[in-house]
Short mmCIF file of C-alpha atoms in Angstrom, two decimals:
data_model
loop_
_atom_site.label_atom_id
_atom_site.label_comp_id
_atom_site.label_asym_id
_atom_site.label_seq_id
_atom_site.Cartn_x
_atom_site.Cartn_y
_atom_site.Cartn_z
CA MET A 435 83.60 88.52 72.24
CA TYR A 436 81.59 87.89 75.38
CA ARG A 437 82.28 88.51 79.06
CA ILE A 438 80.90 87.22 82.36
CA ILE A 439 79.69 89.68 85.01
CA PRO A 440 77.87 89.35 88.36
CA TYR A 441 74.08 89.47 88.10
CA MET A 442 72.55 92.94 88.38
CA PRO A 443 68.83 93.32 89.22
CA ASP A 444 68.40 95.97 86.53
CA LYS A 445 69.08 93.21 83.97
CA LEU A 446 66.08 91.12 85.11
CA ASP A 447 63.81 92.23 82.27
CA GLU A 448 66.51 91.31 79.76
CA VAL A 449 66.79 87.87 81.33
CA LYS A 450 63.02 87.42 80.99
CA MET A 451 63.17 88.39 77.31
CA LEU A 452 66.12 86.08 76.64
CA ILE A 453 64.46 82.89 77.91
CA VAL A 454 61.95 81.43 75.46
CA ASP A 455 60.56 78.55 77.54
CA PRO A 456 58.08 79.86 80.17
CA ILE A 457 58.87 77.12 82.70
CA VAL A 458 62.62 77.69 82.49
CA ARG A 459 62.01 81.45 82.63
CA GLU A 460 59.93 81.19 85.79
CA ASP A 461 62.53 78.92 87.44
CA LEU A 462 65.62 80.97 86.60
CA VAL A 463 64.03 84.37 87.21
CA GLY A 464 62.62 83.17 90.54
CA CYS A 465 66.07 81.99 91.63
CA LEU A 466 67.68 85.29 90.59
CA GLU A 467 65.09 87.21 92.59
CA GLU A 468 65.59 84.99 95.65
CA PHE A 469 69.40 84.69 95.39
CA PRO A 470 70.59 87.82 93.52
CA ASP A 471 74.15 87.53 94.85
CA CYS A 472 74.43 83.99 93.46
CA GLY A 473 73.83 84.87 89.80
CA ILE A 474 76.08 85.67 86.86
CA LEU A 475 75.40 86.92 83.35
CA ALA A 476 77.09 86.48 79.97
CA LEU A 477 77.22 89.53 77.72
CA GLU A 478 78.30 89.79 74.07
CA LYS A 479 79.27 93.46 73.85
CA GLU A 480 76.21 94.87 75.67
CA THR A 481 73.77 92.14 74.64
CA LEU A 482 72.69 89.60 77.25
CA VAL A 483 73.32 86.09 75.88
CA GLY A 484 73.16 83.85 78.96
CA ALA A 485 72.49 83.64 82.68
CA ALA A 486 73.19 81.24 85.53
CA VAL A 487 72.37 81.13 89.24
CA PHE A 488 72.80 78.81 92.19
CA THR A 489 70.34 78.47 95.03
CA GLY A 490 72.17 79.90 98.02
CA LYS A 491 75.58 79.82 99.67
CA ASN A 492 75.01 76.53 101.45
CA ASP A 493 76.92 73.29 101.84
CA VAL A 494 74.54 71.75 99.28
CA THR A 495 73.08 73.80 96.44
CA SER A 496 71.68 73.51 92.92
CA PHE A 497 72.11 75.65 89.85
CA THR A 498 70.25 76.62 86.69
CA LEU A 499 71.98 77.80 83.52
CA TYR A 500 70.56 79.20 80.29
CA VAL A 501 72.05 80.42 77.00
CA GLY A 502 69.88 82.19 74.41
CA THR A 503 68.89 79.88 71.57
CA SER A 504 70.69 81.93 68.90
CA PHE A 505 73.92 82.05 70.93
CA ARG A 506 74.46 78.35 71.57
CA LYS A 507 77.35 76.15 70.38
CA ARG A 508 79.86 78.96 70.98
CA GLY A 509 81.22 77.82 74.33
CA ILE A 510 79.19 80.38 76.28
CA GLY A 511 77.49 77.72 78.42
CA THR A 512 80.83 76.16 79.33
CA LYS A 513 82.28 79.55 80.26
CA LEU A 514 79.22 80.38 82.38
CA LEU A 515 79.46 77.05 84.15
CA LEU A 516 83.18 77.42 84.91
CA GLU A 517 82.64 80.92 86.31
CA LEU A 518 79.66 79.77 88.35
CA GLU A 519 81.71 76.91 89.78
CA LYS A 520 84.36 79.42 90.92
CA VAL A 521 81.72 81.50 92.69
CA MET A 522 80.22 78.41 94.34
CA HIS A 523 83.66 77.26 95.45
CA CYS A 524 84.34 80.65 97.06
CA SER A 525 80.95 80.36 98.79
CA ALA A 526 82.01 77.09 100.52
CA VAL A 527 79.59 74.95 98.49
CA SER A 528 80.63 71.29 98.62
CA GLU A 529 77.82 69.50 96.77
CA VAL A 530 76.03 70.75 93.66
CA TYR A 531 73.00 69.59 91.69
CA CYS A 532 72.08 70.87 88.25
CA ASP A 533 68.50 71.79 87.42
CA PHE A 534 67.89 71.56 83.67
CA GLN A 535 65.19 70.69 81.17
CA GLU A 536 66.30 67.36 79.82
CA ASP A 537 67.01 66.69 76.18
CA PRO A 538 70.01 64.95 74.50
CA ASP A 539 72.01 68.18 74.04
CA HIS A 540 71.45 69.37 77.61
CA SER A 541 72.17 65.93 79.08
CA SER A 542 75.45 65.52 77.20
CA PHE A 543 76.55 69.07 78.14
CA ILE A 544 75.92 68.43 81.84
CA GLU A 545 77.48 64.96 81.86
CA ASN A 546 80.53 66.14 79.88
CA ASN A 547 81.13 68.74 82.57
CA GLY A 548 81.16 66.16 85.35
CA TYR A 549 77.59 66.18 86.62
CA PRO A 550 76.15 62.63 86.65
CA LEU A 551 72.39 62.30 86.22
CA GLN A 552 70.97 61.33 89.62
CA PHE A 553 67.23 61.97 89.27
CA ARG A 554 64.66 63.23 86.80
CA SER A 555 61.54 65.35 86.94
CA ASN A 556 59.14 65.81 84.06
CA LEU A 557 56.48 68.21 82.92
CA MET A 558 53.47 65.93 82.44
CA THR A 559 50.39 66.65 80.36
CA LEU A 560 47.40 64.29 80.32
CA GLN A 561 46.39 63.85 76.69
CA SER A 562 43.42 61.50 77.11
CA ALA A 563 41.83 59.09 79.54
CA ASP A 564 39.74 56.07 78.59
CA SER A 565 38.15 55.81 82.01
CA ILE A 566 37.76 57.88 85.14
CA LEU A 567 38.64 56.03 88.31
CA SER A 568 36.55 56.51 91.45
CA ASP A 569 38.00 56.09 94.92
CA ASP A 570 35.87 56.42 98.04
CA ARG A 571 38.96 57.48 100.04
CA ILE A 572 39.07 60.77 98.16
CA ARG A 573 36.99 63.80 99.13
CA PHE A 574 37.00 67.59 98.88
CA TYR A 575 38.82 69.77 101.37
CA GLU A 576 36.89 71.03 104.41
CA GLU A 577 37.68 73.89 106.78
CA LYS A 578 38.63 71.50 109.60
CA ASP A 579 41.41 70.01 107.42
CA TYR A 580 43.56 73.14 107.29
CA GLU A 581 46.26 72.28 109.84
CA THR A 582 46.74 68.73 108.48
CA VAL A 583 46.86 69.83 104.84
CA HIS A 584 49.25 72.69 105.61
CA ASP A 585 51.52 70.25 107.47
CA ILE A 586 51.56 67.69 104.64
CA LEU A 587 52.33 70.34 102.00
CA HIS A 588 55.04 71.92 104.15
CA ARG A 589 56.81 68.66 105.03
CA ALA A 590 56.61 67.22 101.51
CA PHE A 591 58.03 70.32 99.85
CA GLN A 592 60.70 70.78 102.54
CA LYS A 593 61.87 67.25 101.73
CA MET A 594 61.92 68.07 98.01
CA ARG A 595 63.89 71.29 98.60
CA LYS A 596 66.46 69.38 100.65
CA GLN A 597 66.83 66.71 97.95
CA VAL A 598 67.64 69.29 95.25
CA GLY A 599 69.91 71.39 97.43
CA LEU A 600 67.57 74.26 98.27
CA PRO A 601 67.66 75.71 101.80
CA PRO A 602 64.69 75.17 104.16
CA GLN A 603 61.87 77.64 103.69
CA GLU A 604 59.62 78.86 106.47
CA SER A 605 55.92 78.32 105.87
CA PRO A 606 53.96 79.29 108.99
CA ARG A 607 50.25 78.67 109.25
CA SER A 608 48.18 81.77 108.63
CA MET A 609 44.59 82.91 108.63
CA GLU A 610 45.06 84.18 105.06
CA GLU A 611 46.14 80.76 103.82
CA ALA A 612 43.30 79.04 105.68
CA GLU A 613 40.78 81.41 104.09
CA ARG A 614 42.31 80.85 100.64
CA PHE A 615 42.10 77.06 101.04
CA GLN A 616 38.47 77.29 102.14
CA LYS A 617 37.57 79.63 99.28
CA ASN A 618 39.11 77.18 96.79
CA ARG A 619 37.96 74.01 98.58
CA THR A 620 36.51 72.46 95.40
CA SER A 621 39.99 72.65 93.85
CA ILE A 622 41.61 70.66 96.68
CA LEU A 623 41.19 66.91 96.90
CA LEU A 624 42.29 64.84 99.90
CA LEU A 625 42.97 61.16 100.25
CA GLU A 626 41.82 59.91 103.65
CA ASP A 627 42.62 56.34 104.66
CA HIS A 628 41.18 54.98 107.93
CA SER A 629 40.17 58.53 108.91
CA VAL A 630 43.75 59.85 108.44
CA ILE A 631 44.61 62.29 105.63
CA LYS A 632 47.52 60.80 103.69
CA GLY A 633 47.92 63.30 100.85
CA CYS A 634 46.36 66.10 98.85
CA ILE A 635 46.28 67.54 95.37
CA VAL A 636 45.66 71.22 94.60
CA LEU A 637 44.33 72.38 91.25
CA ASP A 638 44.77 75.75 89.58
CA GLY A 639 42.20 75.89 86.82
CA LYS A 640 43.01 72.98 84.53
CA GLU A 641 46.52 72.52 85.92
CA ILE A 642 47.84 70.57 88.88
CA ASP A 643 49.46 73.12 91.17
CA LYS A 644 50.62 70.82 93.98
CA LEU A 645 50.59 67.11 94.73
CA ALA A 646 51.86 66.04 98.13
CA VAL A 647 51.84 62.89 100.22
CA ALA A 648 52.94 62.80 103.85
CA PRO A 649 56.64 61.75 103.64
CA GLU A 650 56.13 58.78 105.95
CA GLU A 651 53.30 57.53 103.69
CA GLU A 652 55.18 57.63 100.39
CA GLY A 653 55.40 54.52 98.23
CA LYS A 654 51.89 53.28 99.09
CA GLY A 655 50.10 54.44 95.95
CA TYR A 656 48.41 57.48 97.47
CA GLY A 657 49.89 59.93 94.98
CA ARG A 658 48.86 57.70 92.06
CA ALA A 659 45.32 57.49 93.42
CA LEU A 660 45.08 61.28 93.74
CA LEU A 661 46.29 61.73 90.16
CA ALA A 662 43.80 59.16 88.91
CA ALA A 663 40.95 60.92 90.71
CA VAL A 664 41.88 64.28 89.20
#
């Protein structure tokens, strides 16, 4: 028999061990660390079998839910969700989005519990490329670009946070960030059109860390061009 309890920080290591997928682990653990009073856990006797958390006691929020792979199909996910909904209701939440890694089982679970699919995001991996596109609008980051690049990243990710129900997050300019950008300038590409920076892409080794286009410039192909250049 399992029971649902409020999240306790001393269970964080157990949560990390429970979650197999590294992307889901990073997401759920990060939310628990940022919103510890918004999490709940499912225990079978004293064994952790599931966890769920929502992203702040706001009018609009999102949630992430996970049940250990060997404990699924027992109704634990449904019980976690019902308990989480009670907590969100008591926190005056009026609109909720679900953050989940899509597959047929996950999609049917979410839709069966009354959460219509409104948007998708995907983990993308480039397998091969027949040609490398060149674009003379794209160049490497320079020290003078700091304020513009910081502003584009901040505004683009604030918009994304709002769309998925996350609260605004302060991101002040800093000398430390400026120095980090300059140190890693060959890992930051900018798209400049008519002498105006429209977007940027930041690499972390062989991975894309961030891709952002100024919100007012979206839908013009700038993000696609940055991806093609990378």
